[in-house]
Short mmCIF file of C-alpha atoms in Angstrom, two decimals:
data_model
loop_
_atom_site.label_atom_id
_atom_site.label_comp_id
_atom_site.label_asym_id
_atom_site.label_seq_id
_atom_site.Cartn_x
_atom_site.Cartn_y
_atom_site.Cartn_z
CA MET A 1 0.00 0.00 0.00
CA GLN A 2 1.12 3.52 -0.68
CA GLU A 3 1.23 6.05 2.10
CA ASN A 4 -0.88 8.24 -0.12
CA ASN A 5 -3.43 6.68 -2.42
CA GLU A 6 -3.56 9.64 -4.75
CA LYS A 7 0.18 9.49 -5.08
CA GLU A 8 0.85 6.20 -6.75
CA LEU A 9 2.92 5.34 -9.78
CA LYS A 10 0.59 6.15 -12.65
CA ARG A 11 -0.16 3.77 -15.51
CA GLY A 12 0.78 6.23 -18.23
CA LEU A 13 2.72 4.01 -20.65
CA SER A 14 0.57 2.97 -23.61
CA ASN A 15 1.08 -0.04 -25.88
CA ARG A 16 3.16 1.93 -28.39
CA HIS A 17 5.39 3.23 -25.57
CA ILE A 18 5.99 -0.30 -24.22
CA GLN A 19 6.67 -1.66 -27.71
CA LEU A 20 9.30 0.97 -28.51
CA ILE A 21 10.86 0.86 -25.02
CA ALA A 22 11.35 -2.89 -25.54
CA LEU A 23 12.79 -2.26 -28.98
CA GLY A 24 15.03 0.54 -27.73
CA GLY A 25 16.42 -1.83 -25.10
CA ALA A 26 17.48 -4.23 -27.85
CA ILE A 27 19.10 -1.63 -30.08
CA GLY A 28 21.96 0.44 -28.80
CA THR A 29 25.52 1.46 -29.45
CA GLY A 30 26.41 -2.24 -29.14
CA LEU A 31 24.92 -2.78 -32.61
CA PHE A 32 26.02 0.46 -34.23
CA LEU A 33 29.59 0.62 -32.96
CA GLY A 34 30.33 -2.48 -30.89
CA VAL A 35 30.39 -5.11 -33.62
CA GLY A 36 33.94 -4.35 -34.74
CA GLN A 37 35.83 -6.05 -31.90
CA ALA A 38 33.53 -9.09 -31.99
CA ALA A 39 34.08 -9.39 -35.76
CA ILE A 40 37.86 -9.41 -35.29
CA LEU A 41 37.57 -12.27 -32.80
CA ALA A 42 35.07 -14.44 -34.70
CA GLY A 43 34.78 -13.26 -38.30
CA PRO A 44 31.41 -13.90 -40.00
CA SER A 45 30.43 -16.41 -37.28
CA VAL A 46 29.68 -13.39 -35.11
CA ILE A 47 26.27 -13.47 -36.85
CA LEU A 48 25.58 -16.86 -35.24
CA GLY A 49 26.87 -15.46 -31.95
CA TYR A 50 24.25 -12.71 -31.97
CA ALA A 51 21.55 -15.29 -32.75
CA ILE A 52 22.60 -17.53 -29.82
CA ALA A 53 22.95 -14.63 -27.36
CA GLY A 54 19.64 -13.25 -28.61
CA LEU A 55 17.93 -16.58 -27.90
CA VAL A 56 19.24 -16.56 -24.31
CA ALA A 57 18.13 -12.93 -23.91
CA PHE A 58 14.68 -13.93 -25.17
CA PHE A 59 14.45 -16.83 -22.69
CA ILE A 60 15.31 -14.48 -19.81
CA MET A 61 12.83 -11.90 -21.12
CA ARG A 62 10.08 -14.54 -21.12
CA GLN A 63 10.99 -15.60 -17.59
CA LEU A 64 10.77 -12.01 -16.38
CA GLY A 65 7.65 -11.45 -18.49
CA GLU A 66 5.84 -14.34 -16.80
CA MET A 67 6.45 -12.80 -13.39
CA VAL A 68 5.54 -9.20 -14.26
CA VAL A 69 2.33 -10.17 -16.08
CA GLU A 70 1.24 -12.19 -13.06
CA GLU A 71 2.17 -9.40 -10.62
CA PRO A 72 2.75 -5.99 -12.33
CA ILE A 73 4.37 -4.20 -9.38
CA SER A 74 7.11 -1.64 -8.84
CA GLY A 75 10.61 -2.93 -8.26
CA SER A 76 10.18 -5.73 -10.83
CA PHE A 77 12.57 -8.67 -10.34
CA SER A 78 13.89 -7.21 -7.05
CA SER A 79 10.38 -7.45 -5.60
CA PHE A 80 9.99 -10.99 -6.95
CA ALA A 81 13.37 -12.06 -5.57
CA ASN A 82 12.37 -10.61 -2.17
CA LYS A 83 9.03 -12.42 -2.20
CA TYR A 84 9.88 -15.80 -3.72
CA TRP A 85 13.58 -16.27 -2.93
CA GLY A 86 14.33 -14.32 0.23
CA PRO A 87 15.03 -10.83 1.67
CA PHE A 88 18.74 -10.85 0.82
CA ALA A 89 18.04 -11.88 -2.79
CA GLY A 90 15.61 -8.97 -3.14
CA TYR A 91 18.05 -6.57 -1.51
CA ALA A 92 21.03 -7.73 -3.57
CA SER A 93 19.28 -7.86 -6.95
CA GLY A 94 17.77 -4.40 -6.47
CA TRP A 95 20.95 -2.63 -5.39
CA ASN A 96 23.01 -4.53 -7.96
CA TYR A 97 20.67 -3.36 -10.72
CA TRP A 98 20.77 0.20 -9.43
CA LEU A 99 24.59 0.27 -9.38
CA LEU A 100 24.75 -1.38 -12.81
CA TYR A 101 22.79 1.42 -14.45
CA ILE A 102 24.47 4.15 -12.45
CA LEU A 103 27.73 3.01 -14.05
CA VAL A 104 26.10 2.60 -17.47
CA SER A 105 24.75 6.15 -17.10
CA MET A 106 28.28 7.40 -16.45
CA ALA A 107 29.60 5.61 -19.53
CA GLU A 108 26.79 6.85 -21.79
CA LEU A 109 27.20 10.46 -20.63
CA THR A 110 30.88 10.22 -21.53
CA ALA A 111 30.00 8.73 -24.94
CA ILE A 112 27.48 11.55 -25.53
CA GLY A 113 30.22 14.11 -24.95
CA LYS A 114 32.47 12.38 -27.49
CA TYR A 115 29.71 12.32 -30.12
CA VAL A 116 29.11 16.05 -29.64
CA GLN A 117 32.83 16.67 -30.20
CA PHE A 118 32.44 15.17 -33.69
CA TRP A 119 30.73 18.44 -34.67
CA TRP A 120 32.22 20.81 -32.09
CA PRO A 121 35.62 19.50 -30.90
CA GLU A 122 36.16 22.71 -28.94
CA ILE A 123 33.33 21.82 -26.51
CA PRO A 124 34.86 20.04 -23.47
CA LEU A 125 33.59 16.57 -22.61
CA TRP A 126 32.31 17.65 -19.19
CA ALA A 127 30.20 20.49 -20.66
CA SER A 128 28.24 18.19 -23.01
CA SER A 129 27.83 15.63 -20.22
CA LEU A 130 26.46 18.31 -17.87
CA PHE A 131 24.02 19.68 -20.45
CA PHE A 132 22.44 16.33 -21.35
CA PHE A 133 22.57 15.23 -17.70
CA LEU A 134 20.27 18.15 -16.84
CA VAL A 135 17.96 17.68 -19.87
CA ILE A 136 17.35 13.95 -19.35
CA ASN A 137 16.75 14.27 -15.60
CA VAL A 138 14.23 17.10 -16.16
CA ILE A 139 12.39 14.85 -18.65
CA ASN A 140 12.18 12.09 -16.03
CA LEU A 141 10.91 14.46 -13.35
CA ALA A 142 7.93 15.10 -15.61
CA SER A 143 5.19 12.48 -15.92
CA VAL A 144 5.97 8.91 -16.98
CA LYS A 145 4.12 9.67 -20.20
CA VAL A 146 6.77 12.29 -21.08
CA TYR A 147 9.49 9.69 -20.52
CA GLY A 148 7.56 7.17 -22.64
CA GLU A 149 7.04 9.69 -25.44
CA THR A 150 10.72 10.69 -25.44
CA GLU A 151 11.87 7.09 -25.54
CA PHE A 152 9.31 6.34 -28.27
CA TRP A 153 10.89 8.92 -30.60
CA PHE A 154 14.46 7.98 -29.66
CA SER A 155 13.64 4.39 -30.61
CA ILE A 156 11.89 5.43 -33.83
CA ILE A 157 15.10 7.15 -34.98
CA LYS A 158 17.14 4.01 -34.24
CA VAL A 159 14.66 1.70 -35.98
CA VAL A 160 14.38 3.88 -39.08
CA ALA A 161 18.19 4.10 -39.22
CA ILE A 162 18.65 0.32 -39.13
CA ILE A 163 15.89 -0.30 -41.68
CA ALA A 164 17.50 2.31 -43.97
CA MET A 165 20.90 0.63 -43.52
CA ILE A 166 19.45 -2.80 -44.35
CA ILE A 167 17.61 -1.52 -47.45
CA PHE A 168 20.65 0.39 -48.68
CA GLY A 169 22.88 -2.63 -48.00
CA VAL A 170 20.58 -4.89 -50.03
CA TYR A 171 20.63 -2.31 -52.84
CA LEU A 172 24.44 -2.22 -52.89
CA LEU A 173 24.62 -6.02 -52.83
CA VAL A 174 22.03 -6.67 -55.54
CA SER A 175 22.77 -3.76 -57.86
CA GLY A 176 26.52 -4.25 -57.92
CA ASN A 177 27.09 -0.66 -56.76
CA GLY A 178 28.82 -1.97 -53.66
CA GLY A 179 31.86 -2.75 -55.78
CA GLU A 180 33.65 -6.00 -56.59
CA ARG A 181 34.17 -6.86 -52.94
CA ALA A 182 30.40 -6.93 -52.24
CA THR A 183 29.35 -10.59 -52.42
CA VAL A 184 27.66 -13.15 -50.19
CA ALA A 185 30.83 -15.21 -50.61
CA ASN A 186 32.43 -12.87 -48.03
CA LEU A 187 30.63 -14.96 -45.41
CA TYR A 188 32.75 -18.03 -46.15
CA ASN A 189 35.58 -17.35 -48.63
CA ASP A 190 38.23 -16.09 -46.21
CA GLY A 191 38.90 -18.88 -43.73
CA GLY A 192 35.30 -20.05 -43.80
CA PHE A 193 32.32 -19.01 -41.68
CA PHE A 194 34.38 -19.91 -38.57
CA PRO A 195 37.82 -18.49 -39.48
CA HIS A 196 39.02 -18.74 -35.86
CA GLY A 197 36.89 -21.75 -34.88
CA TRP A 198 34.90 -21.86 -31.66
CA LEU A 199 37.85 -21.01 -29.40
CA ASN A 200 41.44 -20.62 -30.41
CA GLY A 201 44.50 -19.51 -28.46
CA ASN A 202 46.28 -16.81 -30.44
CA GLY A 203 49.54 -16.06 -28.65
CA ASP A 204 49.92 -12.46 -27.53
CA ILE A 205 46.52 -11.53 -28.97
CA GLY A 206 44.76 -13.85 -26.54
CA TYR A 207 41.79 -16.04 -27.36
CA THR A 208 39.81 -15.72 -30.58
CA GLY A 209 36.80 -17.58 -31.96
CA LEU A 210 33.05 -17.45 -31.53
CA LEU A 211 33.08 -18.29 -27.80
CA ALA A 212 35.54 -15.47 -27.13
CA ALA A 213 33.31 -13.06 -29.10
CA LEU A 214 30.25 -14.04 -27.04
CA VAL A 215 31.73 -12.09 -24.13
CA ILE A 216 31.37 -8.88 -26.17
CA ILE A 217 28.14 -9.87 -27.94
CA MET A 218 26.19 -10.68 -24.77
CA PHE A 219 26.42 -7.17 -23.42
CA SER A 220 24.76 -5.72 -26.52
CA PHE A 221 21.52 -7.12 -25.07
CA GLY A 222 21.79 -5.45 -21.68
CA GLY A 223 18.69 -3.32 -21.13
CA LEU A 224 16.07 -5.75 -22.41
CA GLU A 225 14.88 -6.27 -18.83
CA LEU A 226 13.62 -2.66 -18.86
CA VAL A 227 10.22 -3.97 -20.00
CA GLY A 228 9.85 -5.59 -16.59
CA ILE A 229 10.53 -2.28 -14.86
CA THR A 230 7.70 -0.59 -16.80
CA ALA A 231 5.08 -3.06 -15.56
CA ALA A 232 3.83 -0.91 -12.65
CA GLU A 233 3.22 2.02 -15.00
CA ALA A 234 2.00 0.17 -18.10
CA GLU A 235 -1.59 0.44 -19.29
CA ASN A 236 -3.13 -3.04 -19.48
CA PRO A 237 0.10 -4.93 -18.58
CA GLU A 238 -1.54 -8.34 -19.10
CA LYS A 239 -1.85 -7.54 -22.80
CA ASN A 240 1.00 -5.12 -23.54
CA ILE A 241 3.89 -6.80 -21.68
CA PRO A 242 3.45 -10.21 -23.44
CA LYS A 243 3.16 -8.48 -26.82
CA ALA A 244 6.38 -6.52 -26.29
CA THR A 245 8.24 -9.55 -24.89
CA ASN A 246 7.27 -11.92 -27.71
CA GLN A 247 8.31 -9.46 -30.38
CA VAL A 248 11.85 -9.21 -28.98
CA LEU A 249 12.91 -12.46 -30.71
CA TRP A 250 12.03 -11.47 -34.27
CA ARG A 251 13.41 -7.98 -33.67
CA ILE A 252 16.74 -9.50 -32.68
CA LEU A 253 16.67 -11.67 -35.81
CA VAL A 254 15.87 -8.73 -38.10
CA PHE A 255 17.86 -5.93 -36.53
CA TYR A 256 20.92 -7.86 -35.43
CA VAL A 257 21.20 -11.08 -37.42
CA GLY A 258 19.59 -9.74 -40.61
CA ALA A 259 21.54 -6.48 -40.63
CA LEU A 260 24.86 -8.20 -39.92
CA PHE A 261 24.23 -10.87 -42.57
CA ILE A 262 23.82 -8.19 -45.22
CA LEU A 263 26.63 -5.96 -44.01
CA PHE A 264 29.17 -8.78 -43.66
CA SER A 265 28.31 -9.70 -47.24
CA LEU A 266 29.27 -6.22 -48.40
CA MET A 267 32.93 -6.40 -47.38
CA PRO A 268 35.71 -8.84 -46.45
CA TRP A 269 35.51 -9.26 -42.69
CA ARG A 270 39.26 -8.67 -42.24
CA THR A 271 38.78 -5.03 -43.30
CA ILE A 272 36.83 -4.36 -40.09
CA THR A 273 38.75 -2.74 -37.24
CA ALA A 274 38.08 -2.50 -33.51
CA ASP A 275 37.34 1.21 -33.85
CA THR A 276 34.75 0.86 -36.60
CA SER A 277 31.82 -1.36 -37.49
CA PRO A 278 30.39 -2.90 -40.63
CA PHE A 279 28.01 0.07 -40.79
CA VAL A 280 30.87 2.55 -40.92
CA GLU A 281 32.67 0.47 -43.53
CA VAL A 282 29.60 0.40 -45.77
CA PHE A 283 29.40 4.18 -45.63
CA ALA A 284 33.01 4.26 -46.79
CA THR A 285 31.88 2.69 -50.07
CA LEU A 286 30.00 5.92 -50.86
CA LYS A 287 33.13 8.00 -51.40
CA GLY A 288 32.40 8.56 -55.07
CA PHE A 289 28.66 9.20 -54.66
CA GLN A 290 27.41 12.75 -55.06
CA PHE A 291 24.28 14.53 -56.20
CA GLU A 292 23.09 18.01 -57.14
CA LEU A 293 20.24 19.83 -55.41
CA PHE A 294 19.23 23.48 -55.89
CA GLY A 295 22.43 24.11 -57.83
CA LYS A 296 24.68 22.73 -55.08
CA THR A 297 26.74 19.55 -55.01
CA PHE A 298 26.30 17.30 -52.01
CA TYR A 299 28.63 14.42 -51.13
CA PHE A 300 27.24 11.30 -49.48
CA THR A 301 30.32 10.85 -47.34
CA SER A 302 29.76 13.95 -45.20
CA ILE A 303 25.97 13.53 -45.13
CA ILE A 304 26.13 9.93 -43.93
CA ALA A 305 28.93 10.60 -41.46
CA ASN A 306 26.74 13.26 -39.86
CA ALA A 307 23.69 10.99 -40.01
CA LEU A 308 25.62 8.19 -38.30
CA ASN A 309 26.69 10.55 -35.54
CA VAL A 310 23.06 11.63 -35.01
CA ILE A 311 22.08 7.96 -34.73
CA VAL A 312 24.77 6.97 -32.22
CA LEU A 313 24.11 10.14 -30.21
CA THR A 314 20.40 9.25 -30.15
CA ALA A 315 21.25 5.69 -29.08
CA ALA A 316 23.37 6.98 -26.18
CA LEU A 317 20.69 9.47 -25.11
CA SER A 318 18.08 6.71 -25.27
CA VAL A 319 20.17 4.43 -23.02
CA TYR A 320 20.81 7.21 -20.50
CA ASN A 321 17.12 8.22 -20.52
CA SER A 322 16.15 4.62 -19.73
CA CYS A 323 18.86 4.37 -17.06
CA VAL A 324 17.38 7.37 -15.20
CA TYR A 325 13.87 5.91 -15.48
CA SER A 326 14.73 2.35 -14.41
CA ASN A 327 17.06 3.39 -11.59
CA SER A 328 14.46 5.65 -10.01
CA ARG A 329 11.79 2.91 -10.18
CA MET A 330 14.17 0.34 -8.71
CA LEU A 331 15.01 2.66 -5.79
CA TYR A 332 11.28 3.28 -5.31
CA GLY A 333 10.66 -0.49 -5.23
CA LEU A 334 13.54 -1.03 -2.77
CA ALA A 335 12.06 1.66 -0.49
CA GLU A 336 8.69 -0.11 -0.61
CA GLN A 337 10.41 -3.37 0.44
CA GLY A 338 12.11 -1.58 3.35
CA ASN A 339 15.51 -2.11 1.71
CA ALA A 340 16.10 1.59 1.03
CA PRO A 341 15.26 4.78 3.00
CA LYS A 342 11.56 5.66 3.12
CA PHE A 343 12.07 9.16 1.70
CA LEU A 344 12.78 7.52 -1.68
CA LYS A 345 9.06 6.65 -1.92
CA LYS A 346 8.12 10.31 -2.30
CA LEU A 347 6.30 11.12 -5.54
CA ASN A 348 5.87 14.57 -7.05
CA SER A 349 2.66 15.97 -8.54
CA ASN A 350 3.45 14.15 -11.81
CA HIS A 351 3.55 10.79 -9.98
CA SER A 352 7.30 10.48 -10.56
CA PRO A 353 9.59 9.29 -7.70
CA VAL A 354 11.33 12.65 -7.32
CA ASN A 355 13.75 11.76 -4.52
CA ALA A 356 14.79 8.50 -6.18
CA ILE A 357 15.55 10.42 -9.39
CA LEU A 358 17.52 13.11 -7.54
CA VAL A 359 19.58 10.64 -5.48
CA SER A 360 20.57 8.67 -8.59
CA ALA A 361 21.29 11.93 -10.42
CA GLY A 362 23.53 13.07 -7.58
CA ILE A 363 25.68 9.94 -7.92
CA VAL A 364 25.79 10.11 -11.73
CA ALA A 365 26.79 13.80 -11.52
CA ILE A 366 30.23 12.54 -10.50
CA THR A 367 30.63 11.75 -14.23
CA VAL A 368 30.92 15.45 -14.95
CA LEU A 369 33.82 15.60 -12.49
CA ILE A 370 35.37 12.41 -13.94
CA ASN A 371 35.25 13.88 -17.44
CA LYS A 372 36.95 17.05 -16.19
CA VAL A 373 39.76 15.84 -13.95
CA ILE A 374 40.15 12.03 -14.02
CA PRO A 375 41.85 10.13 -16.88
CA LYS A 376 39.90 7.81 -19.18
CA GLU A 377 41.31 4.74 -17.43
CA ALA A 378 39.14 5.46 -14.38
CA LEU A 379 35.97 4.95 -16.40
CA GLY A 380 37.40 1.70 -17.77
CA ILE A 381 37.69 0.39 -14.21
CA LEU A 382 34.06 1.36 -13.57
CA MET A 383 32.99 -0.49 -16.72
CA SER A 384 34.64 -3.65 -15.41
CA LEU A 385 32.10 -3.55 -12.60
CA VAL A 386 29.31 -2.98 -15.16
CA VAL A 387 30.20 -6.29 -16.81
CA SER A 388 30.08 -8.07 -13.46
CA ALA A 389 26.80 -6.47 -12.39
CA LEU A 390 25.08 -7.35 -15.67
CA ILE A 391 25.91 -11.04 -15.36
CA ILE A 392 24.70 -11.06 -11.72
CA ASN A 393 21.49 -9.33 -12.80
CA TRP A 394 20.59 -11.91 -15.45
CA ILE A 395 21.53 -14.90 -13.29
CA MET A 396 19.30 -13.60 -10.49
CA ILE A 397 16.36 -13.08 -12.86
CA THR A 398 16.42 -16.67 -14.12
CA LEU A 399 16.97 -18.12 -10.61
CA THR A 400 14.17 -15.96 -9.17
CA HIS A 401 11.86 -17.22 -11.91
CA MET A 402 12.58 -20.81 -10.86
CA PHE A 403 11.60 -20.01 -7.24
CA PHE A 404 8.51 -18.18 -8.54
CA ARG A 405 7.36 -21.12 -10.67
CA LYS A 406 8.07 -23.65 -7.93
CA GLN A 407 5.75 -21.79 -5.57
CA LYS A 408 3.04 -21.21 -8.20
CA ASP A 409 3.10 -24.89 -9.20
CA LYS A 410 2.90 -25.91 -5.55
CA GLN A 411 -0.18 -23.69 -5.16
CA GLY A 412 -1.71 -25.13 -8.32
CA ILE A 413 -1.77 -21.70 -10.00
CA LYS A 414 -1.52 -21.60 -13.80
CA THR A 415 0.23 -18.37 -14.76
CA LYS A 416 -1.16 -16.08 -17.48
CA PHE A 417 2.05 -15.87 -19.54
CA PRO A 418 4.09 -19.06 -18.97
CA THR A 419 7.66 -19.03 -20.20
CA ILE A 420 8.90 -21.25 -23.01
CA LEU A 421 10.50 -24.64 -22.18
CA TYR A 422 10.49 -24.19 -18.39
CA PRO A 423 12.72 -25.28 -16.63
CA ILE A 424 15.00 -26.28 -19.55
CA SER A 425 15.28 -22.65 -20.72
CA ASN A 426 16.31 -21.62 -17.18
CA TYR A 427 19.08 -24.22 -16.98
CA PHE A 428 20.24 -23.39 -20.50
CA SER A 429 20.37 -19.67 -19.64
CA LEU A 430 22.32 -20.34 -16.43
CA LEU A 431 24.85 -22.58 -18.19
CA PHE A 432 25.29 -19.99 -20.92
CA LEU A 433 25.84 -17.13 -18.46
CA LEU A 434 28.31 -19.19 -16.41
CA GLY A 435 30.06 -20.03 -19.68
CA VAL A 436 30.32 -16.30 -20.46
CA LEU A 437 31.94 -15.78 -17.05
CA LEU A 438 34.43 -18.52 -17.89
CA MET A 439 35.24 -16.87 -21.23
CA MET A 440 35.64 -13.53 -19.47
CA TRP A 441 38.27 -15.12 -17.23
CA PHE A 442 40.32 -16.21 -20.25
CA THR A 443 39.78 -13.23 -22.58
CA GLY A 444 41.11 -10.19 -20.75
CA LEU A 445 38.21 -9.47 -18.38
CA LYS A 446 39.53 -11.48 -15.45
CA ILE A 447 39.13 -8.49 -13.13
CA SER A 448 35.39 -8.42 -13.86
CA VAL A 449 35.02 -12.00 -12.64
CA GLU A 450 37.21 -11.37 -9.58
CA LEU A 451 35.07 -8.38 -8.62
CA ILE A 452 31.87 -10.47 -8.40
CA PRO A 453 32.53 -12.21 -5.03
CA ILE A 454 33.87 -8.92 -3.62
CA TRP A 455 30.71 -7.09 -4.72
CA VAL A 456 28.40 -9.83 -3.36
CA LEU A 457 30.28 -9.70 -0.02
CA LEU A 458 29.80 -5.91 0.15
CA LEU A 459 26.09 -6.38 -0.56
CA TRP A 460 25.85 -8.99 2.21
CA ILE A 461 27.62 -6.76 4.77
CA SER A 462 25.40 -3.79 3.92
CA TYR A 463 22.31 -6.04 4.08
CA ILE A 464 23.24 -7.22 7.59
CA LEU A 465 23.75 -3.62 8.72
CA VAL A 466 20.40 -2.53 7.25
CA LYS A 467 18.66 -5.54 8.80
CA ARG A 468 20.11 -4.81 12.26
CA ASN A 469 19.09 -1.17 11.97
CA LYS A 470 15.51 -2.16 11.07
CA GLU A 471 15.36 -4.62 13.98
CA LYS A 472 16.68 -1.92 16.33
CA GLN A 473 14.05 0.58 15.14
CA LEU A 474 11.31 -2.05 15.52
CA LYS A 475 12.49 -2.83 19.06
CA ASN A 476 12.48 0.86 19.99
CA THR A 477 8.98 1.24 18.57
CA ASP A 478 7.70 -1.73 20.62
CA ASN A 479 9.21 -0.23 23.78
#
């Protein structure tokens, strides 16, 4: 129960908002710019890697979807972990998720500053970060409908961009205008579809192969769980959440697998570098293209370079916008569970958790300072913890779902939106995620794995302290 019945989270997210929020969670800078490193490690087989990782992401989405459709409450999987697994599980999953997206927010704000410098290199990184920090937080302090509308249009831009890239890629491939190197044979004519095999030790370079690339690929799908966070503010969640969840699979196939299939056909995979992506390389084929309009000559190279920067800037803004939204709702849910201070439950006149937004914003504001005085390596250390927190987050979702189903089955309750292949999909997801951790250990992210037990220990210590404080307050109240 809320302390104030007129001040509840408002169901202001319509079907189109939920659909595009789900889609926006699946499309980010990981697709636009992050494919390069994965391509170097695995070659064309990276396409299969995205399909496999996408399947696991879909399984976890369905597991979360089953829970939120049955009980569309604030706090999402943290509330379910608290209820069906135990108080520490709820505490740990909630605060882990909050920290995860605090760090992602910091990274995205830094990326936003770099994208702005593409046009105006004289603008310091911290200034751009500060400007968009203020804009996005003001948007989230407005009603949830304003957030939903903003994210809707951010996602529209990303979707239109990918569709345009796919159509243009097909045109270059079919018409022959992509040049002699544009052929489907690029998928297998240079070392085969698996040029580095599944896993291959490569001396000083480290491990290569599809399994090594999965470490990078998996994190492109971080953010899909945002649909679960929207449940408490979604109109008709029993209808809209399943629709958004089910459509994630074909979106992954079209926007990731489909786009990469076409783009890898347009160029030899060895031409891709860690600093670029197949998308950037395709644009490079337009060097000789130009057209006349109103008596002026326009060159595709500059137009598309600017368009690409608009797209990646939009993707970064979209991620940060969703980070602010999801973090505030998670803090609100933790406060409702008694796992965070009560003042975080305060809602403003727009039914937005104002204190939860401001507290998260206060922590993320450190980014502005980082971008002004601390070297880039500091943010790299923070991102190591992001990797760890994301794996913990997904493991806890699939384990919580198993506890949830066990209790529902025991009670003889048939859920409204049962997950696919339960419990096989849960075990498969867990094995996959543990396998990713193993690959991280061998492929240069050892520190991320080592940080996990340290982070869990810190969560346990803080949980014990919070629990003792609550017991002390309860004892004083009884006296």
